[in-house]
């Protein structure tokens, strides 16, 4: 084909625009038309068509960067909102259950059910609701009570896991614990006061054995070192607290052994399922955006597509974050 | 040579000194032993004999007229250290023969005999110099029904109003009546009354009266029930003036209103009723209390009457014709009361003394009722000694105690045999007592006297247990499987052949067709069924072979596999006749034969029923037709017409003086199968000799960890024909690991005591009661004693070591593997589970928890067995168990070791792995990818 053949319809459109008895174009429209004409006529700056290798690669990298950035942003900035909302709901539930004395007392409790409220200002914990279960998904709502241990206030050792980086990082302050700090735990059996005995890491000795009717609470979380230590706590840290006061009886029926996903620093591989379900949502919303952009204007597409894509991204991120270690 | 002699000469001097010391030691030991034995023998001989001259002297026209005078001598066989429900055997001579004899001497009807010998238990002392409140009087003597202390006659001057020895207050028309008259008694009594209120230990006065209207003490009854009879005995004297009775004392445990105990003295009072000494004139009394002059002679004659019955004549059932003046109902009258003979009684400390004296948490021993009598005497010794501790025996079935011990719910069990499934933890079975089971019986002969001995074979016991007797003619005619069988044991030809005494055939056949025993699981049932199973004749009969007289086993029990721990009630025959005629069963027929068997769950209840001959067959319908109708027990059998057989422990049989049967041991090969007497068959009853003989056949079994009783050897070995086959060796099972140091040392102390000081026979605290064979070298029990002592050491050490019963394993050195459940972690750097393992859960809140609360909280100076709780710290990677069971401890024992610092394990390393660095990684990725995309775009544009 010749250039003239190609150029004719454009000239015609420009000519048509100018020849329809309109006043001469001014301002932005004039600039645009001028640029267009210039672009068409000067072949050196002709627009390269989509589909070349480098463009694709750039797009892919950009997409990757965007997704990674989004996920990091989600983890750092958005998950605290999710957790605080969960905590508010759980706190109301716990208040109601405590007032009606229907709070769980131990034994077999479903994961996700709130079981206690802990408060330790010196550790940075203010009225945190502890849920049952320590899988990554459970710890998204706040600290989690390990299911094969007793509840706080009962004779024996109670273990509570909490996150140190994401989802509000409730247990980020454990590293600053000192012996003698107090923690108050409220369960369906009453209010118990614990005193910090020691903080230990890998290689430290366990505390002295419990008296037969003693109770210990162990808070487990993670801590990191280095420049990005706050974002990547990779070592576990424990704080042992001793009950001051009398213990309550503990019902039977407790889980004997928790699955691997509920142990320390374990991701929850079962989150792959919701991830697999959320990914098609994301892809579907992206496809919708592309489809809509071809038919609608930019702002319309933005208005409709942005919340859809954001929601799908959020769902994917929420599923994906459960694959990360639960104490993170 | 000379060197050797010189050596001997040098050695001889110290050798001589040593032998001299040894001789002195022996001498002092023998003196001490003889003193102790004298003390023990002095303690046991608390028999008392009293004698008195009793008279009946009338006052006629101011002059004494002796109507009757006798010298009565009464003997009691035991009066000291009495325990609740303990029988005292009383004999007397020289009393006036009784007329109008009633068979049941404990019933209130027996009070209406003429000239009985009234035996009762009274609170107080019979000492005129004691304060009045502490003396006995008719008001402090116990009778169960109000008719025994209240009498009313329509005469103006019945005999009791003319008693010359009575005080003027007692000779009024309504003597002793409560004032004001209670409403319930209004109009009930007319004529002349005499009331004797019952003064309870707490000071309350119960007047009783007609139909008990003025109030009865809680233990009194208006109508005698079918349960425990009163102990007030109206003994019968025969024509030669002799009589005997068995009197059961009650302490405050079973009769709080009478209130006798180790701190409240009581007296046994024997009143040989001689009749009222009459004084018809009543000189010196107010006019209203004097009979009118014209009737004086008439009243004198009727008061001085000597009785309507011929001596030893039986009382007819319906008539009420005894002569009041000489009736037993007037035991309280001054004439009879002054003729009393009395003996003071002292009681052993009550069974709940430990709860009062010592408020510590006890060390519990769960287990066999056979040990109950021993622990009743051992426990007060422990709790009253401030250097010792409190022990408490919780009566539990032995199989259940073994299960609880294995499940770690309890810490010590008293059992009689090894568990079916070996213990899953190291448990030592230490012998502590030798006793056994006994078949006790209460059977009267044709004269109404109880049989003194009984012989039983295992086949007879099998017949009783398997409901193979028809029990009554209706069942016999309707239940075809049992139609050819005898009705009950008494009519079984096999029983008649061995026990030819003619029986009183008026006994109830249902209770006589079963062996009264327990329904719960017990080692006693295991032992009994093992004994039955070892007899070829009994085994063949159970497998279906009829016995030589044609009796067949109940088909529901045919071929039953023995031994069993709990005897099952397998018969299911519902009688259509009884379902209609017995209103309690009307419409809901239940199998009849299990009702006849009527087993109970508590062995102590069997003992109680056998003591008072109460049959437990649940076949009587109470309140038939009413809305509250129910089947109740057959009840107390009438003395003189009893036939009951039951299974109890030897200690119970000895304490309550139950008659024990002789069991068959060995059968000669030449003995006939269809026998007419016991020829060729050996029968052995329980005694020290027969238990000792049985103990000699016990061989240690290393696999079982104890000495099982070899029933087949006892049956087949002709030399074992004098060994009692019901012998059982009681063991204390205590674990040798997992106990706290304080509990371990306490149980070790108990074991050491049980085989040493606890085997001294006697009735004082800490001694061994009757019914147990002392485990001494003289009784061939030195192997048991030695084993228990080494078991005590193993329990104290808590190293998990169980000595072998045949002494074959050596004692380990103390540095052997500790008993603490430390398990080495085989962790890898990749996430290992349980950085903070959980403690050992106890399935229930055992009493152990409370014991520890009191002992573990304070920094007690418990004897230092703390060596067992220290362990070498596990190197490197910590001590969480890879299997992450809750039993993986933090390498600590569950015991409180509050004094010593314990070396604990190390926290293991749990890393997050590469996923832990996800966020910075993502940020880096975003940075890199963004830069890359930007670079590509710029490069593209340029």
CSV table of N, CA, C and O in Angstrom, one decimal, chain A residues 48 54 57-58 61-62 64-65 68-69 71-72 75-76 146 148-149 156-157 159 161 166 200-209 212 216 218 228 231-232 234 236 238 249 256-257 263-266 323-325 328, chain B residues 831 833-839 841 845 852-853 879 883-884 886 890 892 894-897 900-902 904-912 915-920 922-923 925-926 929-930 932-933 936-937 939-940:
chain,number,residue,atom,x,y,z
A,48,UNK,N,4.1,3.2,17.4
A,48,UNK,CA,4.4,1.7,17.2
A,48,UNK,C,3.2,0.9,17.6
A,48,UNK,O,2.6,1.1,18.6
A,54,UNK,N,9.3,-6.1,23.5
A,54,UNK,CA,9.7,-5.3,24.7
A,54,UNK,C,8.5,-4.7,25.4
A,54,UNK,O,8.5,-4.5,26.6
A,57,UNK,N,7.0,-7.3,27.5
A,57,UNK,CA,7.8,-7.6,28.7
A,57,UNK,C,7.7,-6.4,29.7
A,57,UNK,O,7.6,-6.7,30.9
A,58,UNK,N,7.6,-5.3,29.2
A,58,UNK,CA,7.5,-4.1,30.1
A,58,UNK,C,6.1,-4.2,30.8
A,58,UNK,O,6.0,-4.0,32.0
A,61,UNK,N,6.4,-6.9,33.4
A,61,UNK,CA,7.1,-6.5,34.6
A,61,UNK,C,6.3,-5.5,35.4
A,61,UNK,O,6.3,-5.5,36.7
A,62,UNK,N,5.7,-4.6,34.7
A,62,UNK,CA,4.9,-3.6,35.4
A,62,UNK,C,3.8,-4.3,36.2
A,62,UNK,O,3.5,-3.9,37.4
A,64,UNK,N,3.8,-7.3,37.4
A,64,UNK,CA,4.4,-8.0,38.5
A,64,UNK,C,4.7,-7.0,39.6
A,64,UNK,O,4.4,-7.2,40.8
A,65,UNK,N,5.3,-5.9,39.2
A,65,UNK,CA,5.7,-4.9,40.2
A,65,UNK,C,4.4,-4.4,40.9
A,65,UNK,O,4.4,-4.2,42.1
A,68,UNK,N,3.2,-7.1,43.3
A,68,UNK,CA,4.0,-7.2,44.5
A,68,UNK,C,3.8,-6.0,45.4
A,68,UNK,O,3.7,-6.2,46.6
A,69,UNK,N,3.8,-4.9,44.8
A,69,UNK,CA,3.7,-3.7,45.6
A,69,UNK,C,2.3,-3.7,46.3
A,69,UNK,O,2.2,-3.3,47.5
A,71,UNK,N,0.6,-6.3,47.1
A,71,UNK,CA,0.5,-7.2,48.2
A,71,UNK,C,1.3,-6.7,49.4
A,71,UNK,O,0.8,-6.9,50.6
A,72,UNK,N,2.4,-6.1,49.2
A,72,UNK,CA,3.2,-5.6,50.3
A,72,UNK,C,2.4,-4.5,51.0
A,72,UNK,O,2.3,-4.4,52.2
A,75,UNK,N,-0.4,-5.9,53.0
A,75,UNK,CA,0.0,-6.6,54.2
A,75,UNK,C,0.4,-5.5,55.2
A,75,UNK,O,0.1,-5.7,56.4
A,76,UNK,N,1.0,-4.5,54.8
A,76,UNK,CA,1.5,-3.5,55.8
A,76,UNK,C,0.4,-2.5,56.2
A,76,UNK,O,0.3,-2.2,57.4
A,146,UNK,N,-3.8,-21.5,71.5
A,146,UNK,CA,-3.5,-22.7,71.0
A,146,UNK,C,-4.4,-23.8,71.5
A,146,UNK,O,-4.6,-23.9,72.7
A,148,UNK,N,-4.6,-27.0,71.9
A,148,UNK,CA,-4.3,-28.2,72.8
A,148,UNK,C,-3.8,-27.8,74.1
A,148,UNK,O,-3.2,-28.6,74.8
A,149,UNK,N,-3.9,-26.5,74.5
A,149,UNK,CA,-3.5,-26.1,75.8
A,149,UNK,C,-4.8,-25.6,76.6
A,149,UNK,O,-5.8,-25.4,76.0
A,156,UNK,N,-2.2,-25.5,84.6
A,156,UNK,CA,-1.5,-26.0,83.5
A,156,UNK,C,-0.9,-24.8,82.7
A,156,UNK,O,-0.7,-23.7,83.2
A,157,UNK,N,-0.5,-25.1,81.5
A,157,UNK,CA,0.2,-24.1,80.6
A,157,UNK,C,-0.8,-23.7,79.5
A,157,UNK,O,-1.3,-24.6,78.8
A,159,UNK,N,-1.2,-21.4,76.1
A,159,UNK,CA,-0.3,-20.8,75.1
A,159,UNK,C,-1.1,-20.0,74.2
A,159,UNK,O,-2.2,-20.4,73.7
A,161,UNK,N,-0.7,-17.5,70.7
A,161,UNK,CA,0.1,-17.0,69.6
A,161,UNK,C,-0.4,-15.6,69.2
A,161,UNK,O,-1.6,-15.3,69.2
A,166,UNK,N,2.2,-8.3,60.8
A,166,UNK,CA,1.0,-8.0,60.0
A,166,UNK,C,-0.2,-7.9,60.9
A,166,UNK,O,-0.2,-8.3,62.1
A,200,UNK,N,12.0,-15.5,76.6
A,200,UNK,CA,13.1,-16.4,76.1
A,200,UNK,C,13.0,-16.6,74.6
A,200,UNK,O,11.9,-16.5,74.0
A,201,UNK,N,14.2,-17.0,74.1
A,201,UNK,CA,14.3,-17.3,72.7
A,201,UNK,C,14.9,-18.6,72.5
A,201,UNK,O,15.1,-19.3,73.5
A,202,UNK,N,15.2,-19.0,71.3
A,202,UNK,CA,15.8,-20.3,71.1
A,202,UNK,C,17.1,-20.4,71.8
A,202,UNK,O,17.9,-19.5,71.8
A,203,UNK,N,17.3,-21.5,72.5
A,203,UNK,CA,18.5,-21.7,73.3
A,203,UNK,C,18.4,-21.3,74.7
A,203,UNK,O,19.3,-21.6,75.5
A,204,UNK,N,17.3,-20.6,75.1
A,204,UNK,CA,17.1,-20.2,76.5
A,204,UNK,C,16.5,-21.4,77.3
A,204,UNK,O,15.7,-22.2,76.7
A,205,UNK,N,16.7,-21.5,78.6
A,205,UNK,CA,16.1,-22.6,79.3
A,205,UNK,C,14.6,-22.3,79.6
A,205,UNK,O,14.2,-21.1,79.7
A,206,UNK,N,13.9,-23.4,79.7
A,206,UNK,CA,12.5,-23.3,80.1
A,206,UNK,C,12.4,-22.8,81.5
A,206,UNK,O,13.4,-22.9,82.3
A,207,UNK,N,11.3,-22.2,81.9
A,207,UNK,CA,11.2,-21.8,83.3
A,207,UNK,C,11.1,-23.0,84.2
A,207,UNK,O,11.0,-24.2,83.7
A,208,UNK,N,11.1,-22.8,85.5
A,208,UNK,CA,11.0,-23.9,86.5
A,208,UNK,C,9.7,-24.6,86.4
A,208,UNK,O,8.7,-24.0,86.0
A,209,UNK,N,9.6,-25.8,86.8
A,209,UNK,CA,8.4,-26.6,86.6
A,209,UNK,C,7.3,-25.9,87.4
A,209,UNK,O,7.5,-25.3,88.5
A,212,UNK,N,1.7,-28.1,91.1
A,212,UNK,CA,0.6,-28.9,90.6
A,212,UNK,C,-0.6,-28.1,90.3
A,212,UNK,O,-1.4,-28.4,89.4
A,216,UNK,N,0.5,-21.3,84.0
A,216,UNK,CA,1.4,-20.5,83.3
A,216,UNK,C,0.8,-20.1,82.0
A,216,UNK,O,0.1,-20.9,81.3
A,218,UNK,N,1.9,-18.7,78.3
A,218,UNK,CA,3.1,-18.4,77.4
A,218,UNK,C,2.6,-17.7,76.2
A,218,UNK,O,1.7,-18.2,75.5
A,228,UNK,N,15.2,-4.7,57.8
A,228,UNK,CA,13.8,-5.0,57.6
A,228,UNK,C,13.2,-5.9,58.7
A,228,UNK,O,12.3,-6.7,58.4
A,231,UNK,N,9.5,-5.9,59.3
A,231,UNK,CA,8.7,-6.5,58.3
A,231,UNK,C,8.8,-8.0,58.2
A,231,UNK,O,8.0,-8.7,57.7
A,232,UNK,N,10.0,-8.5,58.7
A,232,UNK,CA,10.2,-9.9,58.5
A,232,UNK,C,10.7,-10.5,59.8
A,232,UNK,O,11.9,-10.8,59.9
A,234,UNK,N,11.6,-13.3,61.9
A,234,UNK,CA,11.8,-14.7,61.5
A,234,UNK,C,12.1,-15.6,62.7
A,234,UNK,O,12.1,-16.8,62.5
A,236,UNK,N,11.2,-16.9,66.6
A,236,UNK,CA,10.2,-16.9,67.6
A,236,UNK,C,10.7,-16.3,68.9
A,236,UNK,O,11.9,-16.5,69.3
A,238,UNK,N,9.3,-15.9,73.1
A,238,UNK,CA,8.2,-16.4,74.0
A,238,UNK,C,8.3,-15.5,75.3
A,238,UNK,O,9.4,-15.2,75.8
A,249,UNK,N,-11.0,-24.9,87.5
A,249,UNK,CA,-10.9,-26.3,86.8
A,249,UNK,C,-11.1,-26.2,85.3
A,249,UNK,O,-11.6,-25.2,84.8
A,256,UNK,N,-6.2,-33.1,71.4
A,256,UNK,CA,-5.0,-33.6,71.9
A,256,UNK,C,-3.8,-33.2,71.1
A,256,UNK,O,-2.7,-32.9,71.6
A,257,UNK,N,-4.0,-33.0,69.8
A,257,UNK,CA,-2.9,-32.7,69.0
A,257,UNK,C,-3.4,-31.7,67.9
A,257,UNK,O,-4.4,-32.0,67.3
A,263,UNK,N,0.7,-24.9,64.3
A,263,UNK,CA,1.9,-24.8,65.1
A,263,UNK,C,2.6,-23.5,64.8
A,263,UNK,O,2.3,-22.8,63.8
A,264,UNK,N,3.7,-23.3,65.5
A,264,UNK,CA,4.4,-22.0,65.4
A,264,UNK,C,5.0,-21.8,64.0
A,264,UNK,O,5.7,-22.8,63.5
A,265,UNK,N,4.9,-20.6,63.5
A,265,UNK,CA,5.6,-20.3,62.2
A,265,UNK,C,5.2,-21.2,61.1
A,265,UNK,O,6.1,-21.5,60.2
A,266,UNK,N,4.0,-21.6,61.0
A,266,UNK,CA,3.6,-22.4,59.9
A,266,UNK,C,2.5,-21.7,59.1
A,266,UNK,O,1.7,-21.0,59.6
A,323,UNK,N,-0.8,-18.0,53.5
A,323,UNK,CA,0.3,-18.9,53.2
A,323,UNK,C,1.5,-18.6,54.0
A,323,UNK,O,2.4,-19.4,54.1
A,324,UNK,N,1.6,-17.3,54.4
A,324,UNK,CA,2.8,-16.9,55.1
A,324,UNK,C,2.7,-17.5,56.6
A,324,UNK,O,1.7,-17.8,57.0
A,325,UNK,N,3.8,-17.5,57.2
A,325,UNK,CA,3.9,-18.0,58.6
A,325,UNK,C,2.9,-17.3,59.5
A,325,UNK,O,2.7,-16.1,59.4
A,328,UNK,N,3.8,-14.1,61.7
A,328,UNK,CA,4.4,-13.0,61.0
A,328,UNK,C,3.6,-11.7,61.3
A,328,UNK,O,2.4,-11.7,61.3
B,831,UNK,N,10.6,-26.0,60.8
B,831,UNK,CA,9.7,-25.9,62.0
B,831,UNK,C,9.4,-27.2,62.7
B,831,UNK,O,8.8,-28.1,62.1
B,833,UNK,N,7.4,-28.9,65.9
B,833,UNK,CA,6.2,-28.5,66.6
B,833,UNK,C,6.5,-28.3,68.1
B,833,UNK,O,7.6,-28.6,68.6
B,834,UNK,N,5.6,-27.7,68.8
B,834,UNK,CA,5.6,-27.5,70.2
B,834,UNK,C,6.8,-27.0,70.8
B,834,UNK,O,7.6,-27.7,71.5
B,835,UNK,N,7.0,-25.8,70.6
B,835,UNK,CA,8.1,-25.2,71.4
B,835,UNK,C,7.8,-25.1,72.9
B,835,UNK,O,8.7,-25.1,73.7
B,836,UNK,N,6.6,-25.0,73.2
B,836,UNK,CA,6.2,-25.0,74.6
B,836,UNK,C,5.2,-26.2,74.8
B,836,UNK,O,4.0,-26.0,74.7
B,837,UNK,N,5.8,-27.3,75.2
B,837,UNK,CA,4.9,-28.5,75.3
B,837,UNK,C,3.9,-28.3,76.5
B,837,UNK,O,4.1,-27.5,77.4
B,838,UNK,N,2.9,-29.1,76.5
B,838,UNK,CA,1.9,-29.0,77.5
B,838,UNK,C,2.1,-30.0,78.6
B,838,UNK,O,2.8,-31.0,78.3
B,839,UNK,N,1.6,-29.8,79.8
B,839,UNK,CA,1.8,-30.8,80.9
B,839,UNK,C,1.0,-32.0,80.8
B,839,UNK,O,0.0,-32.0,80.0
B,841,UNK,N,-1.9,-34.2,81.4
B,841,UNK,CA,-3.2,-34.0,81.9
B,841,UNK,C,-3.6,-35.2,82.8
B,841,UNK,O,-3.3,-36.3,82.5
B,845,UNK,N,-10.1,-34.6,88.2
B,845,UNK,CA,-9.4,-33.9,89.3
B,845,UNK,C,-9.4,-34.9,90.5
B,845,UNK,O,-10.3,-35.1,91.2
B,852,UNK,N,-1.8,-32.2,96.9
B,852,UNK,CA,-0.6,-31.4,96.5
B,852,UNK,C,-0.8,-30.0,96.8
B,852,UNK,O,0.1,-29.3,97.1
B,853,UNK,N,-2.0,-29.6,96.8
B,853,UNK,CA,-2.3,-28.2,97.1
B,853,UNK,C,-1.8,-27.8,98.5
B,853,UNK,O,-1.2,-26.8,98.7
B,879,UNK,N,13.6,-30.2,74.5
B,879,UNK,CA,13.0,-31.4,75.0
B,879,UNK,C,11.6,-31.5,74.6
B,879,UNK,O,10.8,-32.3,75.1
B,883,UNK,N,6.6,-36.0,68.7
B,883,UNK,CA,5.2,-36.5,68.5
B,883,UNK,C,4.2,-35.6,69.0
B,883,UNK,O,3.0,-35.7,68.8
B,884,UNK,N,4.6,-34.6,69.8
B,884,UNK,CA,3.7,-33.5,70.3
B,884,UNK,C,2.4,-34.1,70.9
B,884,UNK,O,1.4,-33.5,70.7
B,886,UNK,N,0.2,-34.6,74.3
B,886,UNK,CA,0.1,-33.8,75.5
B,886,UNK,C,1.0,-34.3,76.6
B,886,UNK,O,1.3,-33.7,77.6
B,890,UNK,N,7.6,-30.7,79.7
B,890,UNK,CA,8.7,-29.8,79.6
B,890,UNK,C,9.9,-30.5,80.3
B,890,UNK,O,10.6,-29.8,81.0
B,892,UNK,N,9.7,-32.2,82.9
B,892,UNK,CA,9.6,-32.2,84.3
B,892,UNK,C,8.6,-33.2,84.7
B,892,UNK,O,7.7,-33.6,84.0
B,894,UNK,N,5.4,-34.2,87.1
B,894,UNK,CA,4.3,-33.4,87.5
B,894,UNK,C,4.4,-33.1,89.0
B,894,UNK,O,3.5,-32.4,89.5
B,895,UNK,N,5.4,-33.5,89.7
B,895,UNK,CA,5.5,-33.3,91.1
B,895,UNK,C,5.9,-31.9,91.4
B,895,UNK,O,6.7,-31.3,90.7
B,896,UNK,N,5.4,-31.4,92.5
B,896,UNK,CA,6.0,-30.1,92.9
B,896,UNK,C,7.3,-30.3,93.7
B,896,UNK,O,7.4,-30.9,94.6
B,897,UNK,N,8.3,-29.7,93.1
B,897,UNK,CA,9.6,-29.8,93.8
B,897,UNK,C,9.9,-28.3,94.2
B,897,UNK,O,10.6,-27.6,93.5
B,900,UNK,N,14.1,-27.5,95.5
B,900,UNK,CA,15.3,-27.5,94.7
B,900,UNK,C,15.1,-26.9,93.4
B,900,UNK,O,14.0,-26.9,92.8
B,901,UNK,N,16.1,-26.3,92.8
B,901,UNK,CA,16.0,-25.7,91.5
B,901,UNK,C,16.3,-26.9,90.5
B,901,UNK,O,17.2,-27.6,90.6
B,902,UNK,N,15.4,-26.9,89.5
B,902,UNK,CA,15.5,-28.1,88.6
B,902,UNK,C,16.1,-27.6,87.3
B,902,UNK,O,15.8,-26.5,86.8
B,904,UNK,N,16.1,-27.4,83.7
B,904,UNK,CA,15.1,-27.6,82.6
B,904,UNK,C,15.8,-27.6,81.2
B,904,UNK,O,16.9,-27.3,81.1
B,905,UNK,N,15.0,-28.0,80.3
B,905,UNK,CA,15.5,-28.1,78.9
B,905,UNK,C,15.6,-26.8,78.3
B,905,UNK,O,15.4,-25.7,78.8
B,906,UNK,N,16.0,-26.8,77.0
B,906,UNK,CA,16.3,-25.6,76.3
B,906,UNK,C,15.1,-25.4,75.3
B,906,UNK,O,14.6,-26.4,74.7
B,907,UNK,N,14.9,-24.1,75.0
B,907,UNK,CA,13.9,-23.8,74.0
B,907,UNK,C,14.4,-24.2,72.6
B,907,UNK,O,15.6,-23.9,72.3
B,908,UNK,N,13.6,-24.8,71.8
B,908,UNK,CA,14.1,-25.2,70.5
B,908,UNK,C,14.0,-24.1,69.5
B,908,UNK,O,13.2,-23.1,69.7
B,909,UNK,N,14.7,-24.2,68.5
B,909,UNK,CA,14.7,-23.2,67.5
B,909,UNK,C,13.6,-23.4,66.5
B,909,UNK,O,13.4,-24.5,66.0
B,910,UNK,N,12.8,-22.4,66.3
B,910,UNK,CA,11.7,-22.5,65.4
B,910,UNK,C,11.8,-21.3,64.4
B,910,UNK,O,11.6,-20.2,64.8
B,911,UNK,N,12.2,-21.6,63.2
B,911,UNK,CA,12.4,-20.5,62.3
B,911,UNK,C,11.2,-20.3,61.4
B,911,UNK,O,10.4,-21.2,61.2
B,912,UNK,N,11.1,-19.2,60.8
B,912,UNK,CA,10.0,-19.0,59.9
B,912,UNK,C,10.3,-19.5,58.5
B,912,UNK,O,9.5,-19.6,57.6
B,915,UNK,N,9.6,-18.1,53.9
B,915,UNK,CA,8.4,-17.4,53.8
B,915,UNK,C,8.4,-16.2,54.8
B,915,UNK,O,7.6,-15.3,54.7
B,916,UNK,N,9.2,-16.3,55.8
B,916,UNK,CA,9.2,-15.2,56.8
B,916,UNK,C,9.7,-13.9,56.2
B,916,UNK,O,9.3,-12.8,56.6
B,917,UNK,N,10.4,-14.0,55.1
B,917,UNK,CA,10.9,-12.8,54.5
B,917,UNK,C,10.1,-12.4,53.3
B,917,UNK,O,10.6,-11.8,52.4
B,918,UNK,N,8.8,-12.7,53.4
B,918,UNK,CA,8.0,-12.5,52.2
B,918,UNK,C,7.8,-11.0,51.9
B,918,UNK,O,7.9,-10.6,50.8
B,919,UNK,N,7.5,-10.3,52.9
B,919,UNK,CA,7.2,-8.8,52.7
B,919,UNK,C,8.4,-8.1,52.1
B,919,UNK,O,8.3,-7.4,51.1
B,920,UNK,N,9.5,-8.1,52.8
B,920,UNK,CA,10.6,-7.4,52.1
B,920,UNK,C,10.9,-8.0,50.7
B,920,UNK,O,11.3,-7.3,49.8
B,922,UNK,N,8.8,-9.1,48.7
B,922,UNK,CA,7.8,-8.6,47.7
B,922,UNK,C,8.2,-7.2,47.4
B,922,UNK,O,8.0,-6.7,46.2
B,923,UNK,N,8.6,-6.4,48.4
B,923,UNK,CA,8.9,-5.0,48.1
B,923,UNK,C,10.1,-5.0,47.1
B,923,UNK,O,10.2,-4.2,46.2
B,925,UNK,N,10.9,-7.2,45.0
B,925,UNK,CA,10.4,-7.7,43.7
B,925,UNK,C,9.7,-6.6,43.0
B,925,UNK,O,9.9,-6.4,41.8
B,926,UNK,N,8.9,-5.8,43.8
B,926,UNK,CA,8.2,-4.7,43.1
B,926,UNK,C,9.2,-3.7,42.6
B,926,UNK,O,9.1,-3.2,41.5
B,929,UNK,N,11.0,-5.2,39.6
B,929,UNK,CA,10.2,-5.4,38.4
B,929,UNK,C,9.8,-4.0,37.9
B,929,UNK,O,9.7,-3.8,36.6
B,930,UNK,N,9.5,-3.1,38.8
B,930,UNK,CA,9.2,-1.7,38.3
B,930,UNK,C,10.3,-1.1,37.6
B,930,UNK,O,10.1,-0.5,36.5
B,932,UNK,N,12.6,-2.6,36.1
B,932,UNK,CA,12.8,-3.3,34.8
B,932,UNK,C,11.8,-2.8,33.8
B,932,UNK,O,12.1,-2.5,32.6
B,933,UNK,N,10.5,-2.6,34.2
B,933,UNK,CA,9.5,-2.2,33.3
B,933,UNK,C,9.8,-0.8,32.8
B,933,UNK,O,9.8,-0.5,31.6
B,936,UNK,N,12.6,-0.9,30.4
B,936,UNK,CA,12.2,-1.4,29.1
B,936,UNK,C,11.4,-0.3,28.3
B,936,UNK,O,11.6,-0.1,27.1
B,937,UNK,N,10.6,0.4,29.0
B,937,UNK,CA,9.8,1.4,28.3
B,937,UNK,C,10.8,2.5,27.8
B,937,UNK,O,10.6,3.0,26.6
B,939,UNK,N,13.9,2.3,27.2
B,939,UNK,CA,14.7,1.8,26.1
B,939,UNK,C,13.9,1.7,24.8
B,939,UNK,O,14.4,2.0,23.7
B,940,UNK,N,12.7,1.4,25.0
B,940,UNK,CA,11.8,1.3,23.8
B,940,UNK,C,11.6,2.7,23.2
B,940,UNK,O,11.7,2.8,21.9
